[in-house]
Amino acid sequence: MNNAKLKEIFELQFRAYQNQLQIMKDANEAYRTLHHDMKHHIVMLADFINKGENENALQYLRKISGYAGGHDGFIETGNTGIDSIINYMAAKVTRVSGQVFADIYIPPGLAVDNFDMSIILGNLLLNACEAMENCTRKELAIILKYGRGILLICIENTYDGILKKRDGKIITRKGDAKGHGQGLSSVRRVVRKYDGSMKVYSDENRFRVEAVLYVG
């Protein structure tokens, strides 16, 4: 991976960790406030129940639940590096009125090096966001599933149907192709490190990358 791409991944990782720290700070503040006010909430709930106003009690409980979980974290798997990048990129997509879909099932302390995951997820998600800049319909799907030592990573996004290639390889449409056109190659190198495989699929509307890693 060249210096320009490496710098881009480091910058993404730094911004993602900053974002994750803010998410954790906001969540802690919400929980502290909720704990401080809990006596008042219990009094309100008891009053609704004593009056037989069960629907009002349920609505009040929903508000409490929503407030307790009301931070901007998109996922929370217990893997800080993974959570940081996905939360940061998901927020980036939603800020431009995009939609993010997630199907994530991985255990805490997944046996994959954080820097390797930053290269895989960083490159794939940066590429996805770059591709969605050129289309009106912005949809991003993130799938991470682990079972029996196998990790599946799948990133799918909408795009405008135009792929730029050189020597049969997909390259960036940015002006600095030399500095930014090696994302998928970098991902492949990391996938091979885990004796895995990677496949790329596309049609006129969607671009999809699937990677399988054997992580023990």
XYZ file of C-alpha atoms in Angstrom:
216
model
C 0.000 0.000 0.000
C 1.505 3.345 -1.011
C 2.070 6.233 1.386
C -0.944 8.247 0.201
C -3.347 5.357 0.794
C -1.733 4.483 4.114
C -2.093 8.089 5.256
C -5.779 8.051 4.238
C -6.419 4.914 6.311
C -4.567 6.352 9.341
C -6.589 9.574 9.097
C -9.832 7.601 8.837
C -8.857 5.484 11.851
C -8.010 8.602 13.875
C -11.287 10.355 13.029
C -13.229 7.148 13.690
C -11.696 6.737 17.159
C -12.447 10.380 17.962
C -16.051 9.828 16.916
C -16.291 6.641 19.011
C -14.955 8.435 22.085
C -17.623 11.119 21.667
C -20.311 8.431 21.320
C -19.119 6.818 24.553
C -18.994 10.196 26.298
C -22.553 11.055 25.195
C -23.828 7.631 26.250
C -22.222 7.912 29.692
C -23.722 11.363 30.174
C -27.179 10.038 29.217
C -26.899 7.168 31.684
C -25.726 9.486 34.479
C -28.679 11.800 33.877
C -31.096 8.873 33.745
C -29.698 7.453 36.998
C -30.023 10.857 38.688
C -33.677 11.206 37.648
C -34.668 7.565 38.195
C -36.586 8.258 41.433
C -38.811 10.718 39.600
C -39.374 8.228 36.778
C -40.361 5.507 39.257
C -42.882 7.851 40.901
C -44.415 8.668 37.508
C -44.631 4.994 36.516
C -46.168 4.027 39.870
C -48.770 6.774 39.461
C -49.744 5.547 35.970
C -50.007 1.942 37.198
C -52.054 2.844 40.291
C -54.498 4.715 38.063
C -54.728 1.755 35.696
C -53.219 3.826 32.876
C -51.163 0.945 31.485
C -50.738 2.426 28.007
C -49.330 5.647 29.463
C -46.964 3.572 31.608
C -45.742 1.663 28.537
C -45.218 4.879 26.577
C -43.245 6.330 29.486
C -41.067 3.211 29.638
C -40.394 3.519 25.895
C -39.226 7.092 26.426
C -36.879 5.991 29.190
C -35.526 3.177 27.008
C -35.040 5.535 24.068
C -33.209 8.049 26.229
C -30.945 5.397 27.704
C -29.952 4.250 24.231
C -30.173 7.633 22.599
C -26.596 8.081 21.368
C -25.268 8.119 17.821
C -23.570 4.721 17.867
C -24.751 2.640 14.939
C -23.294 -0.618 16.274
C -21.721 -1.846 19.497
C -20.013 -5.228 19.117
C -17.308 -4.862 21.749
C -14.629 -4.603 19.050
C -13.559 -0.971 19.373
C -11.669 -0.740 16.086
C -14.535 -2.220 14.064
C -17.211 -0.246 15.911
C -15.285 3.001 15.457
C -14.920 2.774 11.682
C -18.454 1.523 11.012
C -20.051 4.112 13.314
C -18.019 6.901 11.731
C -18.778 5.891 8.146
C -22.450 5.174 8.878
C -22.811 8.677 10.322
C -21.087 10.089 7.237
C -23.615 8.380 4.944
C -26.673 9.409 6.954
C -25.494 13.039 7.004
C -25.954 13.154 3.215
C -29.433 11.574 3.454
C -28.188 8.074 2.699
C -29.464 4.842 4.205
C -27.321 2.312 6.045
C -28.393 -1.300 6.585
C -26.449 -3.606 8.883
C -26.452 -7.321 9.612
C -23.626 -7.772 12.112
C -22.962 -10.746 14.359
C -19.417 -10.971 15.683
C -18.154 -11.778 19.185
C -16.222 -9.282 21.333
C -12.458 -9.656 21.021
C -12.546 -11.000 17.474
C -9.149 -12.536 16.612
C -8.310 -10.156 13.779
C -5.646 -7.474 14.017
C -7.207 -4.004 14.384
C -4.963 -2.541 11.699
C -5.917 -5.318 9.270
C -9.601 -4.631 9.901
C -8.955 -0.918 9.400
C -7.447 -1.657 5.984
C -10.348 -3.906 4.958
C -13.253 -1.873 6.300
C -11.563 1.484 5.731
C -10.865 0.836 2.063
C -14.212 -0.802 1.306
C -16.272 1.834 3.102
C -14.264 4.728 1.656
C -14.741 3.259 -1.819
C -18.469 2.830 -1.167
C -18.872 6.429 -0.028
C -16.904 7.672 -3.023
C -19.135 5.664 -5.381
C -22.343 6.927 -3.750
C -21.307 10.523 -4.318
C -22.159 10.009 -7.992
C -25.700 8.688 -7.551
C -28.946 10.070 -6.156
C -29.962 6.890 -4.346
C -27.416 6.346 -1.580
C -27.720 2.934 0.085
C -24.997 1.108 1.986
C -25.238 -2.427 3.372
C -22.708 -3.759 5.880
C -22.610 -7.461 6.748
C -20.163 -8.988 9.225
C -20.779 -12.521 10.448
C -18.579 -14.894 12.391
C -18.962 -18.610 12.978
C -16.678 -21.608 13.453
C -13.518 -19.639 12.768
C -14.830 -18.008 9.597
C -15.447 -14.271 9.251
C -17.631 -13.017 6.399
C -17.340 -9.366 5.425
C -19.696 -7.962 2.820
C -20.029 -4.326 1.764
C -22.634 -3.394 -0.855
C -23.481 0.064 -2.140
C -25.432 1.792 -4.853
C -23.495 3.560 -7.606
C -24.095 5.139 -11.006
C -23.181 2.025 -13.005
C -19.874 3.388 -14.276
C -16.714 1.439 -13.459
C -13.302 2.707 -14.485
C -10.814 -0.074 -15.241
C -7.181 -0.375 -16.217
C -5.622 -3.697 -17.219
C -8.800 -5.427 -16.093
C -8.644 -3.925 -12.585
C -11.114 -1.464 -11.103
C -9.467 1.888 -10.332
C -10.624 5.081 -8.703
C -12.356 7.892 -10.596
C -10.601 10.488 -8.450
C -8.152 12.795 -10.118
C -5.192 11.315 -8.232
C -5.548 7.741 -9.465
C -1.938 6.930 -8.599
C -2.516 7.771 -4.954
C -6.015 6.371 -4.503
C -6.468 3.447 -6.878
C -5.097 0.640 -4.742
C -7.899 0.126 -2.219
C -9.138 -3.259 -3.439
C -5.582 -4.512 -3.941
C -4.769 -3.627 -0.339
C -7.874 -5.471 0.845
C -6.899 -8.552 -1.172
C -3.441 -8.600 0.415
C -4.899 -8.574 3.921
C -7.480 -11.235 3.026
C -4.691 -13.495 1.738
C -2.903 -13.058 5.069
C -5.829 -14.932 6.644
C -5.884 -17.576 3.881
C -9.154 -16.094 2.722
C -10.796 -15.132 -0.542
C -12.443 -12.049 -1.986
C -15.010 -11.619 -4.754
C -16.396 -8.519 -6.439
C -19.871 -8.340 -7.978
C -21.596 -5.504 -9.809
C -24.608 -4.712 -11.949
C -25.933 -1.431 -13.311
C -27.040 -0.231 -9.843
C -25.062 -1.986 -7.130
C -21.464 -2.824 -6.313
C -20.677 -5.583 -3.819
C -17.473 -6.936 -2.268
C -17.444 -10.172 -0.290
C -14.443 -11.345 1.710
C -13.991 -14.518 3.757
C -11.262 -14.723 6.404
C -10.213 -17.740 8.460
C -9.475 -16.298 11.879
C -9.527 -19.368 14.158
